[in-house]
Tab-separated table of C-alpha atoms and ligand atoms in Angstrom:
chain	number	residue	atom	x	y	z
A	1	MET	CA	24.817	-13.905	-7.364
A	2	GLY	CA	22.516	-11.585	-9.260
A	3	ARG	CA	19.560	-13.039	-7.536
A	4	ASP	CA	20.968	-12.478	-4.073
A	5	VAL	CA	21.618	-8.843	-4.862
A	6	ASP	CA	18.073	-8.473	-6.325
A	7	SER	CA	16.500	-10.149	-3.229
A	8	GLU	CA	18.595	-7.975	-0.915
A	9	LEU	CA	17.408	-4.882	-2.878
A	10	VAL	CA	13.808	-6.040	-2.619
A	11	ALA	CA	14.215	-6.634	1.157
A	12	ALA	CA	15.748	-3.114	1.564
A	13	GLY	CA	12.884	-1.648	-0.343
A	14	GLU	CA	10.336	-3.522	1.770
A	15	ARG	CA	11.929	-2.316	4.962
A	16	ARG	CA	11.858	1.324	3.609
A	17	ILE	CA	8.202	1.100	2.579
A	18	GLY	CA	7.256	-0.469	5.946
A	19	TRP	CA	9.009	2.357	7.696
A	20	ALA	CA	7.186	5.005	5.606
A	21	ALA	CA	3.853	3.253	6.125
A	22	ARG	CA	4.228	3.523	9.904
A	23	ALA	CA	4.109	7.347	9.503
A	24	MET	CA	1.222	7.131	7.082
A	25	PRO	CA	-1.943	6.058	9.135
A	26	VAL	CA	-4.452	7.940	6.913
A	27	LEU	CA	-3.300	6.395	3.666
A	28	THR	CA	-2.994	2.967	5.274
A	29	ALA	CA	-6.548	3.285	6.590
A	30	LEU	CA	-7.759	4.369	3.097
A	31	GLY	CA	-6.028	1.419	1.684
A	32	GLU	CA	-8.043	-0.854	3.924
A	33	ARG	CA	-11.191	0.995	3.080
A	34	PHE	CA	-10.376	0.630	-0.660
A	35	ALA	CA	-9.746	-3.107	-0.224
A	36	ALA	CA	-13.195	-3.518	1.143
A	37	GLU	CA	-15.101	-1.136	-1.221
A	38	ARG	CA	-12.984	-1.593	-4.542
A	39	PRO	CA	-13.736	1.817	-5.757
A	40	LEU	CA	-11.128	1.485	-8.651
A	41	ASP	CA	-12.097	-1.973	-9.922
A	42	GLY	CA	-11.153	-2.482	-13.504
A	43	LEU	CA	-9.466	0.896	-13.876
A	44	ARG	CA	-5.937	1.287	-15.499
A	45	ILE	CA	-3.841	3.996	-13.961
A	46	ALA	CA	-0.593	5.332	-15.383
A	47	ALA	CA	1.418	7.334	-12.782
A	48	CYS	CA	4.505	9.588	-13.169
A	49	LEU	CA	5.614	10.275	-9.637
A	50	HIS	CA	8.828	10.181	-7.676
A	51	VAL	CA	9.490	6.561	-6.954
A	52	THR	CA	9.884	6.611	-3.287
A	53	ALA	CA	8.636	4.610	-0.280
A	54	GLU	CA	5.719	6.965	0.220
A	55	THR	CA	4.664	6.605	-3.396
A	56	ALA	CA	4.836	2.710	-2.872
A	57	VAL	CA	2.285	3.063	-0.140
A	58	LEU	CA	0.039	5.130	-2.462
A	59	MET	CA	0.496	2.441	-5.145
A	60	GLY	CA	-0.524	-0.168	-2.583
A	61	ALA	CA	-3.772	1.721	-1.805
A	62	LEU	CA	-4.636	2.052	-5.503
A	63	ARG	CA	-4.014	-1.575	-6.095
A	64	ALA	CA	-6.088	-2.486	-3.005
A	65	GLY	CA	-8.837	-0.435	-4.537
A	66	GLY	CA	-8.856	-2.635	-7.615
A	67	ALA	CA	-6.832	-0.551	-10.131
A	68	GLU	CA	-4.048	-1.967	-12.492
A	69	VAL	CA	-1.091	0.428	-12.026
A	70	ALA	CA	1.963	1.321	-14.047
A	71	LEU	CA	4.515	3.776	-12.628
A	72	ALA	CA	7.338	5.841	-14.092
A	73	ALA	CA	9.571	8.333	-12.178
A	74	SER	CA	8.871	12.057	-12.425
A	75	ASN	CA	12.572	12.910	-12.002
A	76	PRO	CA	15.536	11.015	-13.299
A	77	LEU	CA	17.436	11.306	-9.978
A	78	SER	CA	14.869	10.773	-7.371
A	79	THR	CA	14.113	6.959	-7.790
A	80	GLN	CA	14.821	4.800	-4.803
A	81	ASP	CA	15.932	1.676	-6.585
A	82	ASP	CA	15.200	-0.645	-3.670
A	83	VAL	CA	11.653	0.757	-3.543
A	84	ALA	CA	11.338	0.256	-7.326
A	85	ALA	CA	12.462	-3.438	-6.875
A	86	ALA	CA	10.073	-4.051	-3.981
A	87	LEU	CA	7.065	-2.572	-5.799
A	88	ALA	CA	7.031	-5.485	-8.143
A	89	GLY	CA	5.755	-7.443	-5.242
A	90	TYR	CA	2.759	-5.059	-5.217
A	91	ASP	CA	1.990	-6.051	-8.675
A	92	VAL	CA	2.812	-2.613	-9.912
A	93	ALA	CA	4.674	-2.251	-13.326
A	94	VAL	CA	7.554	-0.002	-12.454
A	95	HIS	CA	9.615	1.749	-15.147
A	96	ALA	CA	12.285	3.767	-13.174
A	97	LEU	CA	15.982	3.523	-12.350
A	98	ALA	CA	17.995	6.192	-10.453
A	99	GLY	CA	20.345	8.328	-12.541
A	100	VAL	CA	19.010	7.414	-16.061
A	101	ASP	CA	19.634	9.809	-18.901
A	102	ARG	CA	17.024	12.153	-20.350
A	103	ALA	CA	16.095	9.798	-23.172
A	104	THR	CA	15.610	6.844	-20.903
A	105	TYR	CA	13.484	8.921	-18.499
A	106	TYR	CA	11.115	9.802	-21.292
A	107	ARG	CA	11.072	6.179	-22.472
A	108	HIS	CA	10.062	5.148	-19.103
A	109	ILE	CA	7.073	7.379	-19.214
A	110	HIS	CA	6.027	5.939	-22.594
A	111	ARG	CA	6.284	2.440	-21.032
A	112	ALA	CA	4.048	3.497	-18.192
A	113	LEU	CA	1.575	4.934	-20.724
A	114	ASP	CA	1.537	1.618	-22.607
A	115	ILE	CA	-0.881	0.374	-19.918
A	116	GLY	CA	-3.541	2.383	-21.878
A	117	PRO	CA	-4.720	4.475	-18.928
A	118	ASP	CA	-8.173	5.481	-17.806
A	119	ILE	CA	-6.683	7.786	-15.233
A	120	VAL	CA	-3.325	9.333	-15.008
A	121	LEU	CA	-1.400	10.708	-11.898
A	122	ASP	CA	1.309	13.332	-12.758
A	123	ASP	CA	3.913	15.321	-10.822
A	124	GLY	CA	5.170	18.195	-13.115
A	125	CYS	CA	2.955	17.502	-16.210
A	126	ASP	CA	5.572	15.433	-18.245
A	127	LEU	CA	3.213	12.442	-18.686
A	128	VAL	CA	0.238	14.664	-19.616
A	129	ASN	CA	2.428	16.516	-21.912
A	130	ILE	CA	3.591	13.430	-23.696
A	131	LEU	CA	0.068	12.110	-23.859
A	132	HIS	CA	-0.972	15.372	-25.772
A	133	THR	CA	2.016	15.418	-28.003
A	134	GLU	CA	3.425	11.967	-28.761
A	135	ARG	CA	0.726	9.491	-27.559
A	136	THR	CA	-2.448	11.187	-28.790
A	137	GLU	CA	-3.790	7.638	-29.728
A	138	LEU	CA	-4.394	7.086	-26.089
A	139	LEU	CA	-6.205	10.412	-25.403
A	140	ASP	CA	-9.703	9.076	-26.083
A	141	GLY	CA	-9.306	6.371	-23.341
A	142	VAL	CA	-8.325	8.808	-20.620
A	143	THR	CA	-11.251	9.886	-18.380
A	144	ALA	CA	-9.353	12.139	-16.000
A	145	GLY	CA	-6.067	13.013	-14.130
A	146	CYS	CA	-4.460	14.386	-11.006
A	147	GLU	CA	-1.549	16.680	-10.746
A	148	GLU	CA	0.683	16.835	-7.719
A	149	THR	CA	2.781	19.932	-8.014
A	150	THR	CA	2.788	23.701	-8.568
A	151	THR	CA	4.800	23.643	-11.738
A	152	GLY	CA	2.430	20.976	-13.168
A	153	ILE	CA	-0.649	23.046	-12.364
A	154	ILE	CA	0.881	26.134	-14.120
A	155	ARG	CA	1.477	24.077	-17.228
A	156	LEU	CA	-1.998	22.454	-17.180
A	157	ARG	CA	-3.700	25.847	-16.810
A	158	GLN	CA	-1.852	27.048	-19.887
A	159	MET	CA	-3.018	23.990	-21.726
A	160	ALA	CA	-6.592	24.492	-20.592
A	161	ALA	CA	-6.489	28.184	-21.530
A	162	GLU	CA	-5.331	27.289	-25.082
A	163	GLY	CA	-8.127	24.719	-25.300
A	164	ALA	CA	-5.442	21.919	-25.643
A	165	LEU	CA	-6.232	19.941	-22.480
A	166	ARG	CA	-8.344	16.998	-23.455
A	167	PHE	CA	-9.519	15.713	-20.089
A	168	PRO	CA	-10.323	17.041	-16.598
A	169	VAL	CA	-7.427	17.186	-14.112
A	170	VAL	CA	-7.579	17.722	-10.392
A	171	ALA	CA	-5.120	20.033	-8.859
A	172	VAL	CA	-4.087	17.909	-5.913
A	173	ASN	CA	-1.337	20.507	-5.223
A	174	ASP	CA	-3.909	23.127	-4.443
A	175	THR	CA	-5.638	21.461	-1.610
A	176	ARG	CA	-4.970	23.054	1.685
A	177	THR	CA	-3.652	19.934	3.166
A	178	LYS	CA	-1.077	19.697	0.342
A	179	ARG	CA	0.139	23.246	0.095
A	180	MET	CA	0.120	24.033	3.718
A	181	PHE	CA	1.988	21.041	4.860
A	182	ASP	CA	3.743	19.294	1.901
A	183	ASN	CA	5.122	22.387	0.177
A	184	ARG	CA	5.725	24.184	3.451
A	185	TYR	CA	6.899	21.720	6.027
A	186	GLY	CA	7.817	18.940	3.728
A	187	THR	CA	10.056	20.977	1.300
A	188	GLY	CA	11.271	23.146	4.062
A	189	GLN	CA	12.676	20.348	6.177
A	190	SER	CA	13.769	17.976	3.395
A	191	THR	CA	15.536	20.741	1.398
A	192	ILE	CA	17.619	21.651	4.484
A	193	ASP	CA	18.192	17.905	5.063
A	194	GLY	CA	19.503	17.519	1.431
A	195	ILE	CA	21.910	20.365	1.770
A	196	MET	CA	23.193	19.009	5.068
A	197	ARG	CA	23.527	15.416	3.861
A	198	ALA	CA	25.351	16.582	0.694
A	199	THR	CA	27.743	19.056	2.341
A	200	ASN	CA	27.545	18.521	6.169
A	201	THR	CA	27.719	22.317	6.334
A	202	LEU	CA	26.930	24.258	9.632
A	203	LEU	CA	24.015	26.510	8.801
A	204	ALA	CA	24.281	28.496	12.062
A	205	GLY	CA	25.783	31.910	11.395
A	206	LYS	CA	25.628	31.314	7.590
A	207	THR	CA	23.844	33.622	5.160
A	208	VAL	CA	21.220	31.484	3.403
A	209	VAL	CA	19.562	33.117	0.338
A	210	VAL	CA	16.119	31.743	-0.463
A	211	ALA	CA	14.812	32.665	-3.973
A	212	GLY	CA	11.016	32.692	-3.978
A	213	PHE	CA	8.818	33.189	-0.829
A	214	GLY	CA	5.917	30.950	-1.901
A	215	TYR	CA	4.563	28.052	-0.017
A	216	CYS	CA	7.821	26.090	-0.361
A	217	GLY	CA	10.147	28.984	0.071
A	218	ARG	CA	8.734	30.147	3.328
A	219	GLY	CA	9.111	26.686	4.682
A	220	VAL	CA	12.851	26.575	3.680
A	221	ALA	CA	13.350	30.105	5.106
A	222	GLU	CA	11.757	29.097	8.427
A	223	ARG	CA	13.858	25.971	8.807
A	224	ALA	CA	17.118	27.692	7.832
A	225	ARG	CA	16.367	30.517	10.354
A	226	GLY	CA	15.619	27.869	12.999
A	227	LEU	CA	19.097	26.426	12.600
A	228	GLY	CA	20.564	29.844	13.171
A	229	ALA	CA	21.196	31.061	9.616
A	230	ARG	CA	20.740	34.665	8.517
A	231	VAL	CA	18.120	34.330	5.888
A	232	VAL	CA	17.845	36.680	2.823
A	233	VAL	CA	14.832	36.370	0.505
A	234	THR	CA	14.511	37.419	-3.096
A	235	GLU	CA	11.098	37.800	-4.731
A	236	ILE	CA	9.513	39.246	-7.723
A	237	ASP	CA	5.955	39.622	-6.099
A	238	PRO	CA	5.730	42.759	-3.995
A	239	VAL	CA	3.113	41.166	-1.711
A	240	LYS	CA	5.294	38.094	-0.987
A	241	ALA	CA	8.292	40.290	-0.545
A	242	LEU	CA	6.376	42.486	2.029
A	243	ASP	CA	5.232	39.404	3.896
A	244	ALA	CA	8.906	38.120	4.079
A	245	SER	CA	10.046	41.573	5.188
A	246	LEU	CA	7.413	41.758	7.892
A	247	GLN	CA	8.486	38.201	9.074
A	248	GLY	CA	11.825	39.682	9.808
A	249	TYR	CA	13.720	38.332	6.606
A	250	ASP	CA	16.132	40.537	4.740
A	251	VAL	CA	14.624	40.976	1.347
A	252	ARG	CA	17.102	41.892	-1.339
A	253	LEU	CA	17.739	41.720	-5.083
A	254	MET	CA	19.475	38.635	-6.256
A	255	ARG	CA	22.188	40.952	-7.576
A	256	GLU	CA	22.809	42.180	-3.958
A	257	ALA	CA	22.415	38.726	-2.317
A	258	ALA	CA	24.692	36.942	-4.748
A	259	PRO	CA	27.988	38.215	-3.232
A	260	ALA	CA	26.595	37.930	0.342
A	261	GLY	CA	25.209	34.368	0.402
A	262	ASP	CA	26.902	31.225	1.704
A	263	VAL	CA	23.987	28.941	0.689
A	264	PHE	CA	21.503	29.568	-2.240
A	265	VAL	CA	18.295	27.782	-2.475
A	266	THR	CA	15.940	28.474	-5.520
A	267	VAL	CA	12.293	27.462	-5.105
A	268	THR	CA	10.393	29.667	-7.570
A	269	GLY	CA	8.984	27.437	-10.377
A	270	ASN	CA	10.666	29.823	-12.737
A	271	ARG	CA	13.825	29.704	-14.776
A	272	ASP	CA	17.292	31.408	-14.775
A	273	VAL	CA	16.805	32.838	-11.199
A	274	ILE	CA	20.462	32.511	-10.579
A	275	ARG	CA	22.417	33.446	-13.699
A	276	GLY	CA	26.010	33.927	-14.956
A	277	GLU	CA	26.134	37.487	-13.618
A	278	HIS	CA	25.218	36.234	-10.004
A	279	LEU	CA	27.502	33.303	-10.172
A	280	ALA	CA	30.406	35.496	-11.232
A	281	VAL	CA	30.366	37.410	-7.914
A	282	MET	CA	29.606	34.632	-5.460
A	283	LYS	CA	31.990	33.711	-2.558
A	284	ASP	CA	34.520	31.007	-2.539
A	285	GLY	CA	32.627	27.832	-1.248
A	286	ALA	CA	29.074	29.144	-2.002
A	287	ILE	CA	26.591	26.324	-2.045
A	288	LEU	CA	24.012	26.154	-4.797
A	289	ALA	CA	20.755	24.104	-4.342
A	290	ASN	CA	17.492	23.963	-6.128
A	291	ALA	CA	14.227	22.834	-4.640
A	292	GLY	CA	11.918	24.034	-7.492
A	293	HIS	CA	10.426	21.333	-9.775
A	294	PHE	CA	12.695	21.596	-12.734
A	295	ASP	CA	16.451	21.993	-13.204
A	296	VAL	CA	16.193	25.368	-14.889
A	297	GLU	CA	16.238	27.694	-11.760
A	298	ILE	CA	20.066	27.775	-11.600
A	299	ASP	CA	21.745	28.390	-14.999
A	300	VAL	CA	23.966	25.308	-14.929
A	301	ARG	CA	25.182	26.086	-18.412
A	302	ALA	CA	26.448	29.529	-17.314
A	303	LEU	CA	28.180	27.731	-14.382
A	304	ASP	CA	29.888	25.348	-16.831
A	305	ASP	CA	31.026	28.261	-19.005
A	306	LEU	CA	32.483	30.158	-16.062
A	307	ALA	CA	34.351	27.058	-14.653
A	308	VAL	CA	37.853	26.176	-15.722
A	309	ASP	CA	37.596	22.792	-13.973
A	310	VAL	CA	34.770	20.661	-12.474
A	311	HIS	CA	35.284	18.104	-9.807
A	312	HIS	CA	32.283	15.670	-9.795
A	313	GLY	CA	31.317	14.000	-6.602
A	314	VAL	CA	33.561	15.894	-4.127
A	315	ARG	CA	30.741	14.849	-1.601
A	316	PRO	CA	27.581	12.797	-2.325
A	317	SER	CA	25.299	14.814	-4.763
A	318	THR	CA	27.964	17.610	-4.857
A	319	ASP	CA	30.018	18.883	-7.791
A	320	GLU	CA	32.611	21.473	-7.354
A	321	TYR	CA	33.104	24.101	-10.083
A	322	VAL	CA	36.397	25.945	-10.047
A	323	LEU	CA	36.410	29.475	-11.431
A	324	ALA	CA	39.416	31.116	-13.100
A	325	ASP	CA	40.415	32.965	-9.980
A	326	GLY	CA	40.352	29.771	-7.943
A	327	ARG	CA	36.934	30.308	-6.238
A	328	ARG	CA	34.881	27.097	-5.912
A	329	LEU	CA	31.146	26.958	-6.281
A	330	LEU	CA	29.383	23.855	-5.076
A	331	LEU	CA	26.380	22.684	-7.175
A	332	LEU	CA	24.185	20.152	-5.407
A	333	ALA	CA	22.257	17.479	-7.227
A	334	GLU	CA	23.159	18.911	-10.693
A	335	GLY	CA	20.559	21.683	-9.973
A	336	ARG	CA	17.737	19.207	-9.693
A	337	LEU	CA	15.408	18.850	-6.641
A	338	VAL	CA	17.896	18.754	-3.927
A	339	ASN	CA	15.481	17.338	-1.283
A	340	LEU	CA	14.666	14.321	-3.432
A	341	THR	CA	18.177	13.673	-4.730
A	342	ALA	CA	20.460	14.439	-1.787
A	343	ALA	CA	17.871	13.479	0.850
A	344	GLU	CA	14.748	11.188	0.798
A	345	GLY	CA	12.164	13.818	-0.223
A	346	HIS	CA	9.349	14.712	2.163
A	347	PRO	CA	8.914	12.905	5.354
A	348	ALA	CA	6.309	10.185	5.140
A	349	ALA	CA	4.031	11.943	7.668
A	350	VAL	CA	3.666	14.853	5.214
A	351	MET	CA	3.115	12.546	2.125
A	352	ASP	CA	0.375	10.900	4.142
A	353	MET	CA	-1.741	13.891	3.611
A	354	SER	CA	-0.734	14.656	-0.013
A	355	PHE	CA	-1.142	11.136	-1.116
A	356	SER	CA	-4.413	10.494	0.936
A	357	ALA	CA	-5.857	13.554	-1.039
A	358	GLN	CA	-4.540	11.987	-4.226
A	359	ALA	CA	-6.158	8.578	-3.331
A	360	LEU	CA	-9.499	10.206	-2.498
A	361	ALA	CA	-9.290	12.371	-5.610
A	362	VAL	CA	-8.770	9.299	-7.851
A	363	ALA	CA	-11.738	7.565	-6.224
A	364	TRP	CA	-13.857	10.719	-6.807
A	365	LEU	CA	-12.644	10.817	-10.428
A	366	ALA	CA	-13.570	7.077	-10.815
A	367	ARG	CA	-17.143	8.156	-9.843
A	368	GLU	CA	-17.394	11.559	-11.469
A	369	GLY	CA	-14.638	11.951	-13.920
A	370	ALA	CA	-16.578	11.043	-16.989
A	371	GLU	CA	-19.123	13.763	-16.243
A	372	LEU	CA	-16.463	16.593	-16.167
A	373	ALA	CA	-15.437	18.726	-19.047
A	374	PRO	CA	-11.786	19.191	-19.890
A	375	GLY	CA	-10.107	21.658	-17.575
A	376	VAL	CA	-8.323	22.065	-14.203
A	377	TYR	CA	-10.493	21.282	-11.122
A	378	ASP	CA	-9.988	21.891	-7.415
A	379	VAL	CA	-10.169	18.891	-5.194
A	380	PRO	CA	-13.585	18.810	-3.642
A	381	GLU	CA	-13.506	20.618	-0.265
A	382	GLU	CA	-14.763	17.545	1.516
A	383	VAL	CA	-11.667	15.578	0.449
A	384	ASP	CA	-9.426	18.194	2.042
A	385	VAL	CA	-11.461	18.256	5.254
A	386	GLU	CA	-11.613	14.430	5.432
A	387	VAL	CA	-7.792	14.027	5.147
A	388	ALA	CA	-7.326	16.715	7.767
A	389	ARG	CA	-9.877	15.101	10.111
A	390	LEU	CA	-8.457	11.501	9.603
A	391	ARG	CA	-4.941	12.893	10.234
A	392	LEU	CA	-6.059	14.724	13.491
A	393	ALA	CA	-7.900	11.495	14.668
A	394	ALA	CA	-4.687	9.484	14.122
A	395	ALA	CA	-2.825	11.919	16.363
A	396	GLY	CA	-5.607	11.812	18.952
A	397	ILE	CA	-6.549	15.523	18.448
A	398	GLU	CA	-10.079	16.767	18.517
A	399	VAL	CA	-11.524	20.066	17.105
A	400	ASP	CA	-14.599	21.957	18.378
A	401	VAL	CA	-17.765	21.648	16.385
A	402	LEU	CA	-19.948	24.687	15.440
A	403	THR	CA	-23.016	25.068	17.600
A	404	GLY	CA	-26.343	25.508	15.783
A	405	GLU	CA	-26.353	29.183	16.772
A	406	GLN	CA	-22.742	29.656	15.430
A	407	GLU	CA	-23.717	27.869	12.237
A	408	ARG	CA	-26.664	30.350	11.662
A	409	TYR	CA	-24.626	33.187	12.580
A	410	LEU	CA	-21.957	32.361	10.101
A	411	HIS	CA	-24.419	31.886	7.245
A	412	SER	CA	-27.032	34.746	7.794
A	413	TRP	CA	-26.536	38.284	6.676
A	414	ARG	CA	-29.475	39.147	8.912
A	415	LEU	CA	-27.800	38.624	12.211
A	416	GLY	CA	-25.635	41.517	13.107
A	417	SER	CA	-23.414	42.442	15.955
B	1	NAD	N1	11.033	20.193	-3.700
B	1	NAD	C1	9.893	19.646	-3.550
B	1	NAD	O1	9.653	18.644	-3.072
B	1	NAD	C2	8.634	20.570	-4.044
B	1	NAD	C3	7.452	20.365	-3.390
B	1	NAD	C4	6.409	21.157	-3.849
B	1	NAD	C5	6.514	21.968	-4.856
B	1	NAD	N2	7.798	22.082	-5.541
B	1	NAD	C6	8.071	23.069	-6.544
B	1	NAD	O2	8.644	24.209	-6.029
B	1	NAD	C7	8.339	25.412	-6.881
B	1	NAD	C8	7.664	26.458	-5.884
B	1	NAD	O3	6.415	25.862	-5.455
B	1	NAD	P1	5.425	26.744	-4.488
B	1	NAD	O4	4.265	25.978	-4.118
B	1	NAD	O5	6.279	27.422	-3.391
B	1	NAD	O6	5.003	27.943	-5.543
B	1	NAD	P2	4.403	29.357	-5.198
B	1	NAD	O7	3.795	29.875	-6.484
B	1	NAD	O8	3.687	29.392	-3.914
B	1	NAD	O9	5.831	30.218	-4.929
B	1	NAD	C9	6.802	30.545	-5.934
B	1	NAD	C10	7.322	31.934	-5.503
B	1	NAD	O10	8.464	32.279	-6.389
B	1	NAD	C11	8.267	33.665	-6.759
B	1	NAD	N3	9.203	33.855	-7.964
B	1	NAD	C12	8.978	33.602	-9.262
B	1	NAD	N4	9.976	33.937	-10.037
B	1	NAD	C13	10.944	34.444	-9.159
B	1	NAD	C14	12.225	35.053	-9.416
B	1	NAD	N5	12.722	35.240	-10.609
B	1	NAD	N6	12.916	35.379	-8.308
B	1	NAD	C15	12.363	35.316	-7.069
B	1	NAD	N7	11.184	34.834	-6.789
B	1	NAD	C16	10.446	34.452	-7.864
B	1	NAD	C17	6.823	33.859	-6.910
B	1	NAD	O11	6.496	35.168	-6.778
B	1	NAD	C18	6.239	33.052	-5.834
B	1	NAD	O12	6.100	33.847	-4.580
B	1	NAD	C19	7.459	24.797	-7.943
B	1	NAD	O13	8.319	24.495	-9.004
B	1	NAD	C20	6.941	23.520	-7.372
B	1	NAD	O14	6.459	22.673	-8.356
B	1	NAD	C21	8.844	21.359	-5.040
């Protein structure tokens, strides 16, 4: 019986991975190139990433390149269990299960580190953090790492500034092909997808409050507006706030937005963006979702304190908090990443670019990593350009090439108007 269930899970995971791979022509082509060139031969990689079908395609490419790979989840709720089961067939040591508690989540990261990595891949800096605090005996063996998200880069830059970071890390997040597409289009679409799957709410005519107008926030705002919502933006950066205002969004203080909003999305990378004072004045039925990396943007403890009753699971990924006066606030995904918990994360076509940059960055680190001093590095520009070029080629789109004259014009200060 158990075996049947397992083999069904594996088959479901394989179908899901196959479906994702169809939308990932660049990473698939890189996997084929890696299989021929074996740029990662003999390397041990410990990865802490969302265990999704797209990650499985990346793991396949790394394995094809010759690496031995161990994978833990970068979020306790985002693991696709069928994919985790199927990954065993790729010969990847997977330590992840959806819905585990905090202690198990960290134990899984330790198990992935047990591989004794040469290279680490992280999404949010939890693995790198554990390496520098609890697994320091492994640090000498680590040549380099990659970081996938904004929050992770912020933590790494702080480590580097304090002289605590012990190896070079490439900021995959900061490539143009990641930030412009993954953070904006990926988070934009999948966050709205998560809210709709969880609540089936009609967004047309609703007031959607987006906290944070960075790369992700503008994607969420654009998609919500596209579905007919009135979008209110809250910011702390005057330039971003001005940009939002000139794009036609209603920019307000959270204090003012709180009683007006029907749906709230936090995507700031900061903590306590929605606090008790905001929760206390929200409308009956207000929906609270977070798309920022950690579950600290909505003060869930304050929500707990305000509530006289909590109904868990009134809908998938939806908990209803009943306040003393009978108002109900709906918290999605326990305040964790709504797009990865209530939906399936970014569409594969978007992850094709982020993970192709990641795979090329790993190959680059395998060649150059030992020469680099500890610190946070940009992905080489040629990696960014190559990912975009391959993606355009897969879509059959060509771009113009500079003429010799144009090249000279752009690079010479002697040539005037
Ligand atoms: N859900 C996903 O799949 C996904 C994908 C990529 C990144 N992320 C995460 O989303 C978060 C944002 O990433 P980004 O690339 O948009 O970062 P970003 O730096 O481009 O944008 C964050 C914005 O939030 C603003 N901000 C900070 N504190 C605020 C506050 N208290 N109130 C209102 N605005 C505030 C900042 O001024 C900034 O404009 C990070 O935690 C990142 O790791 C999530």
